[in-house]
Amino acid sequence: MSLLKPFSKLPGLNTANILLVENQEQLQHMLADVLVKETPLTVTVRLAKSLPLPVDESRPRIDLVVFIINLTSELSFQSAEDSLKYLDPGYFLGKVCFMVTNARHASVPTERLDALRRLAASLHCPLLFAEDQTPEGVIGAAERLLTILKVSAGVVPMTTALYLSNLTRCTLPPDIDQPSFD
Amino acid sequence: MAASLNSSESDRSSLGGQSASSRSNNRSLRVAEKERRRNEAEDPFVLALKYFSVVEAGTPVVGNDDFENNLVLVERTAYSQGLSPEAISIMLEFAMSLRMGTAPCARVLKCLIPASVVPQEAVVRAAVWLSVGKIPISTQVLFIKWVLTVFDMIDAKDQLRAIYGFIFSFVTEENLCPFICHLLYLLTQKESVRVYRVRKLLELQSKLGRQPFLLHLLSLYKVFCPELVTLSIPSRMRGAFRNHVSPWKAALTAVQKRNGSLAGSSVSPALAVRDKSGSRKRKHCHLQLPALTSVASDGARSEQTSSRTLVPLAHLQSFDQLLKNVHRIELPAQMGSLLGSSVALQYLDCIQDESALLRLNFWLGCALHEEFLFCGDGATQTSEALQFLSRLLSAQHFLQEGFSSSDAFLYKFLNVWDGSLLRPQILCLLSNIPVIPSSQIRKLLFEPLTQLFFTSSLFFKCGLVECLNNMLLKWLTWHSVYALEDDLDISLNSHTSLNITLSGFKDSVMELIHFVGHLASVGLQLEGCHALLLSFVLDFYETVCDTFLKFGLPLVVMPPAGVFYPAFFATDPVSVDRLAHIMHRYKVNLTSAKRQEKQKEQAFHISRQTFQEFNHCVVFMVNCLWNSRMFYPGSDVQPGEELLLGSGVPRYWASFDFIHHPAFVSYALDFHQKCWPSRKEMDLSSIKDSKPWSWYLDYLFSQGFDGLKDFLKSNISRQAAAVDEQQR
């Protein structure tokens, strides 16, 4: 029952560690398969159903924590929300992101997406959408995670995780149903 | 009742599965018919239908095994292959007549999945049953919802339009009202708009409040008869009729997909001929555009057209015919079909028919929402979606403007887009978005796009910059066309009443340019100044630098340092050449703006700061490339002398002149070899002497660096004159 800390260990040379947290354990496996194929950088993928993680001294430093949320399931959202408190505040300086699946599904209540947006906006985290139904969608999602992971693992010169998250963090969308131009 | 129904059915399609009698007097045919009927008689499905067509009123439902078995049979067929038009007629008649009470009614309605088309007569007859008044309200709603769902598959709409007033009378029923309004919206024609109907709707509105479904119907009325509806309608309304999404839709799609290959053979020839150009397409793939069909069924068409002298668009083949009949065009039943026909698009373009555009936008908005924002369980078929969007794009390309419903859809879609789904199409649609007022542009476009841009791959970044370049080009072109007509107040879109002032337009354009400048600077930094991204960014600035001369917009925005320096220090000569070209065009634009400003003393004014920024850039480029003075007082970067000496770079001040710039050093080497082939020692600085220097420049220009040529010509007057003299 310990906090996961971002700066408690030294980074490895040319390696990046990503932690995928998903309650339903569907997309994380597919993503992991794509992520580990990245060549110039050694990407280690760790999977979890929820946080906290058991105490394990050999666990390397985690560079990016991704919460995968299936919007059609309330449980998935709840579990991610509960897991958040087991992260060190340092993670919220650009090392956490949310990935949402099924956002375009008809059975998703709009309130749930709004609540998630509010959560991500309040934590200054990016909110990524993914199409998990098709292989292309999974590859696309993995590529976007890699883009963020590379920055948060510090392998992109001239930038930091905090800088990137400042650019990509979620904002609350307007009431688009009624864009009045007056 | 059922018997009479059957005979009328057989007139329409004598080969339909259950049609009872063949009036043929050919003997052998009669034998064959008998044979066929015997076969059919053994088919349990046919028997089941027969049961429902002849079952006595008042037969009990509870404990009735016959009924149960037959209904299960029909349900199974419906969900697997869909029901034939005749079966739909029989089952609908059975359900709505309440012959066995209200209990089976809803159950039967739920399984009415058409395999091909829905006969109009059946729908009209069922609508008549509504007024008998025994049907519970929830079942009535279910029926109307069913009609809305299968509306596109109803084989003709003329009789439904004939009972418009009858359908309208249900509008007072509070629970039915939203659905009735939707149905009326689909059926409304100019003739159906009457004062008393408008009054009724307004009365309802004062009772129920400003309900979107009422507003939508009223807005359509207003388009047809603006003199009758004085109410002001908001220009953009909440998507009103959300009545499609239901189990039927999913079942219908499933059946249509399954029938895809069979449909051609299973539908009787009579129907097939009539429907050749009909809604067949929509059957296969629900995302495909319906084909053009006219409102009236074939039988009724001849007399109807002669009396109303309207020509259905479907009958027109060429532009010539369109011109001859342009004053008496009858719009098709399904507005979506307009997108697929070039004649129809020409009509839309020439006539600017507001009701047609309103209906088309309505259809498009529904289709886009259903397919991309409220998806059902089955994932959208990418190939279908691809085709659909391509058709939409080619229609927009033809009309040279977007549809407001697709814009509204995009604003929502960008917020849930993963950045790779149908990327080329979505980006292309995005570039068709009309000018957005600067107060809204950030929330609607920039915020979702920023998030997508910085988390996506290099290729997405390039694609987005290209898309925004196209958007800017379209905005500017649009301005150069419309601004000539009216100086200050320009309509945002030729069909809306939305206006934007010139200064408002300038603000929006400036916002867009600054936004791309921001994306480009940070993007180049993140991607290590990737040459591909740089090339797209320079494309964008090639548009920006010419806003005044090419598009007549008195606005000049300089590139930010984050774009200028990466382009100047690029290792490929093409980028440097393009930057030089861009700076040259900036100069031409700025000088001509200044001249005009002096001449006309017009209101427009280009700020001092822009000139300062421009001069700063030009001085830096000339100092670096020509004077070999990297660092000079007033430049952006001024490191101390000791620091520069300590760096150990020899002749650091000349590192980026024409000879030593990493982009040109290979040209300098090549020139050196050609100029002094016998020299063993390479001495690049000997090119600096006046004669070889002008040869070297000529050599560079002969390599196709026209941008540099123009830049030098316009900025280094003394030397250029000297070079000219030498050439003579």
GROMACS .gro file of N, CA, C and O in nm, chain B residues 57-100:
model
  176
  239ALA      N    1  -6.115  -1.171  -3.557
  239ALA     CA    2  -6.107  -1.074  -3.449
  239ALA      C    3  -6.157  -1.140  -3.321
  239ALA      O    4  -6.252  -1.218  -3.323
  240GLY      N    5  -6.091  -1.108  -3.212
  240GLY     CA    6  -6.137  -1.159  -3.084
  240GLY      C    7  -6.079  -1.294  -3.046
  240GLY      O    8  -6.112  -1.347  -2.941
  241THR      N    9  -5.994  -1.351  -3.130
  241THR     CA   10  -5.930  -1.477  -3.093
  241THR      C   11  -5.842  -1.453  -2.970
  241THR      O   12  -5.768  -1.354  -2.967
  242PRO      N   13  -5.851  -1.538  -2.871
  242PRO     CA   14  -5.770  -1.513  -2.750
  242PRO      C   15  -5.621  -1.532  -2.777
  242PRO      O   16  -5.584  -1.611  -2.863
  243VAL      N   17  -5.541  -1.461  -2.704
  243VAL     CA   18  -5.396  -1.472  -2.720
  243VAL      C   19  -5.339  -1.571  -2.621
  243VAL      O   20  -5.255  -1.655  -2.654
  244VAL      N   21  -5.387  -1.561  -2.500
  244VAL     CA   22  -5.330  -1.644  -2.393
  244VAL      C   23  -5.360  -1.790  -2.420
  244VAL      O   24  -5.473  -1.827  -2.449
  245GLY      N   25  -5.256  -1.870  -2.414
  245GLY     CA   26  -5.272  -2.013  -2.434
  245GLY      C   27  -5.298  -2.052  -2.578
  245GLY      O   28  -5.332  -2.167  -2.607
  246ASN      N   29  -5.279  -1.960  -2.670
  246ASN     CA   30  -5.304  -1.988  -2.811
  246ASN      C   31  -5.172  -2.032  -2.876
  246ASN      O   32  -5.089  -1.950  -2.914
  247ASP      N   33  -5.153  -2.162  -2.887
  247ASP     CA   34  -5.025  -2.214  -2.937
  247ASP      C   35  -5.004  -2.180  -3.083
  247ASP      O   36  -4.892  -2.150  -3.126
  248ASP      N   37  -5.110  -2.185  -3.160
  248ASP     CA   38  -5.101  -2.151  -3.303
  248ASP      C   39  -5.039  -2.014  -3.320
  248ASP      O   40  -4.945  -1.993  -3.396
  249PHE      N   41  -5.101  -1.921  -3.246
  249PHE     CA   42  -5.056  -1.783  -3.255
  249PHE      C   43  -4.909  -1.772  -3.218
  249PHE      O   44  -4.827  -1.713  -3.288
  250GLU      N   45  -4.875  -1.834  -3.105
  250GLU     CA   46  -4.739  -1.826  -3.053
  250GLU      C   47  -4.639  -1.880  -3.156
  250GLU      O   48  -4.541  -1.815  -3.191
  251ASN      N   49  -4.669  -2.000  -3.207
  251ASN     CA   50  -4.576  -2.063  -3.301
  251ASN      C   51  -4.558  -1.978  -3.426
  251ASN      O   52  -4.447  -1.958  -3.475
  252ASN      N   53  -4.671  -1.930  -3.477
  252ASN     CA   54  -4.663  -1.853  -3.601
  252ASN      C   55  -4.586  -1.724  -3.581
  252ASN      O   56  -4.506  -1.685  -3.666
  253LEU      N   57  -4.610  -1.660  -3.466
  253LEU     CA   58  -4.542  -1.532  -3.444
  253LEU      C   59  -4.391  -1.555  -3.428
  253LEU      O   60  -4.310  -1.479  -3.481
  254VAL      N   61  -4.356  -1.662  -3.358
  254VAL     CA   62  -4.213  -1.693  -3.343
  254VAL      C   63  -4.149  -1.714  -3.480
  254VAL      O   64  -4.038  -1.666  -3.508
  255LEU      N   65  -4.223  -1.782  -3.565
  255LEU     CA   66  -4.173  -1.809  -3.701
  255LEU      C   67  -4.147  -1.678  -3.776
  255LEU      O   68  -4.043  -1.657  -3.839
  256VAL      N   69  -4.246  -1.589  -3.767
  256VAL     CA   70  -4.232  -1.460  -3.836
  256VAL      C   71  -4.115  -1.381  -3.778
  256VAL      O   72  -4.034  -1.323  -3.850
  257GLU      N   73  -4.106  -1.384  -3.645
  257GLU     CA   74  -3.997  -1.309  -3.581
  257GLU      C   75  -3.862  -1.361  -3.628
  257GLU      O   76  -3.772  -1.283  -3.658
  258ARG      N   77  -3.853  -1.495  -3.634
  258ARG     CA   78  -3.724  -1.554  -3.673
  258ARG      C   79  -3.688  -1.510  -3.816
  258ARG      O   80  -3.576  -1.469  -3.844
  259THR      N   81  -3.785  -1.518  -3.905
  259THR     CA   82  -3.759  -1.475  -4.043
  259THR      C   83  -3.721  -1.328  -4.047
  259THR      O   84  -3.629  -1.289  -4.119
  260ALA      N   85  -3.794  -1.248  -3.969
  260ALA     CA   86  -3.770  -1.104  -3.972
  260ALA      C   87  -3.627  -1.072  -3.932
  260ALA      O   88  -3.559  -0.995  -3.997
  261TYR      N   89  -3.583  -1.135  -3.822
  261TYR     CA   90  -3.450  -1.101  -3.773
  261TYR      C   91  -3.340  -1.161  -3.858
  261TYR      O   92  -3.226  -1.116  -3.855
  262SER      N   93  -3.373  -1.267  -3.934
  262SER     CA   94  -3.267  -1.326  -4.016
  262SER      C   95  -3.263  -1.266  -4.155
  262SER      O   96  -3.157  -1.226  -4.202
  263GLN      N   97  -3.379  -1.261  -4.223
  263GLN     CA   98  -3.375  -1.212  -4.362
  263GLN      C   99  -3.453  -1.084  -4.383
  263GLN      O  100  -3.447  -1.023  -4.489
  264GLY      N  101  -3.532  -1.045  -4.286
  264GLY     CA  102  -3.620  -0.932  -4.306
  264GLY      C  103  -3.750  -0.979  -4.370
  264GLY      O  104  -3.758  -1.091  -4.421
  265LEU      N  105  -3.849  -0.895  -4.368
  265LEU     CA  106  -3.980  -0.934  -4.420
  265LEU      C  107  -4.002  -0.873  -4.557
  265LEU      O  108  -3.960  -0.759  -4.584
  266SER      N  109  -4.068  -0.948  -4.642
  266SER     CA  110  -4.099  -0.896  -4.775
  266SER      C  111  -4.207  -0.788  -4.762
  266SER      O  112  -4.275  -0.780  -4.659
  267PRO      N  113  -4.224  -0.706  -4.865
  267PRO     CA  114  -4.326  -0.600  -4.857
  267PRO      C  115  -4.464  -0.654  -4.823
  267PRO      O  116  -4.537  -0.595  -4.743
  268GLU      N  117  -4.498  -0.769  -4.881
  268GLU     CA  118  -4.631  -0.825  -4.856
  268GLU      C  119  -4.645  -0.866  -4.710
  268GLU      O  120  -4.748  -0.841  -4.648
  269ALA      N  121  -4.538  -0.927  -4.658
  269ALA     CA  122  -4.543  -0.970  -4.518
  269ALA      C  123  -4.557  -0.850  -4.426
  269ALA      O  124  -4.632  -0.854  -4.327
  270ILE      N  125  -4.487  -0.743  -4.461
  270ILE     CA  126  -4.498  -0.621  -4.380
  270ILE      C  127  -4.643  -0.574  -4.379
  270ILE      O  128  -4.699  -0.541  -4.273
  271SER      N  129  -4.704  -0.571  -4.497
  271SER     CA  130  -4.844  -0.526  -4.504
  271SER      C  131  -4.932  -0.609  -4.414
  271SER      O  132  -5.012  -0.557  -4.337
  272ILE      N  133  -4.916  -0.739  -4.424
  272ILE     CA  134  -5.005  -0.829  -4.348
  272ILE      C  135  -4.984  -0.810  -4.199
  272ILE      O  136  -5.080  -0.793  -4.122
  273MET      N  137  -4.859  -0.809  -4.157
  273MET     CA  138  -4.831  -0.802  -4.015
  273MET      C  139  -4.871  -0.666  -3.957
  273MET      O  140  -4.923  -0.658  -3.846
  274LEU      N  141  -4.845  -0.562  -4.034
  274LEU     CA  142  -4.880  -0.429  -3.985
  274LEU      C  143  -5.031  -0.417  -3.970
  274LEU      O  144  -5.082  -0.365  -3.870
  275GLU      N  145  -5.101  -0.469  -4.070
  275GLU     CA  146  -5.247  -0.466  -4.066
  275GLU      C  147  -5.297  -0.543  -3.945
  275GLU      O  148  -5.386  -0.498  -3.871
  276PHE      N  149  -5.237  -0.659  -3.923
  276PHE     CA  150  -5.277  -0.743  -3.809
  276PHE      C  151  -5.255  -0.669  -3.677
  276PHE      O  152  -5.343  -0.666  -3.591
  277ALA      N  153  -5.138  -0.607  -3.665
  277ALA     CA  154  -5.105  -0.543  -3.538
  277ALA      C  155  -5.193  -0.422  -3.513
  277ALA      O  156  -5.250  -0.406  -3.405
  278MET      N  157  -5.207  -0.336  -3.614
  278MET     CA  158  -5.273  -0.209  -3.591
  278MET      C  159  -5.425  -0.225  -3.580
  278MET      O  160  -5.492  -0.141  -3.520
  279SER      N  161  -5.478  -0.332  -3.638
  279SER     CA  162  -5.623  -0.350  -3.629
  279SER      C  163  -5.664  -0.405  -3.494
  279SER      O  164  -5.782  -0.414  -3.464
  280LEU      N  165  -5.567  -0.443  -3.413
  280LEU     CA  166  -5.593  -0.496  -3.279
  280LEU      C  167  -5.690  -0.613  -3.283
  280LEU      O  168  -5.777  -0.626  -3.197
  281ARG      N  169  -5.674  -0.697  -3.386
  281ARG     CA  170  -5.770  -0.806  -3.397
  281ARG      C  171  -5.758  -0.902  -3.280
  281ARG      O  172  -5.854  -0.965  -3.241
  282MET      N  173  -5.637  -0.913  -3.226
  282MET     CA  174  -5.623  -1.001  -3.109
  282MET      C  175  -5.587  -0.918  -2.986
  282MET      O  176  -5.511  -0.961  -2.899
   0.00000   0.00000   0.00000
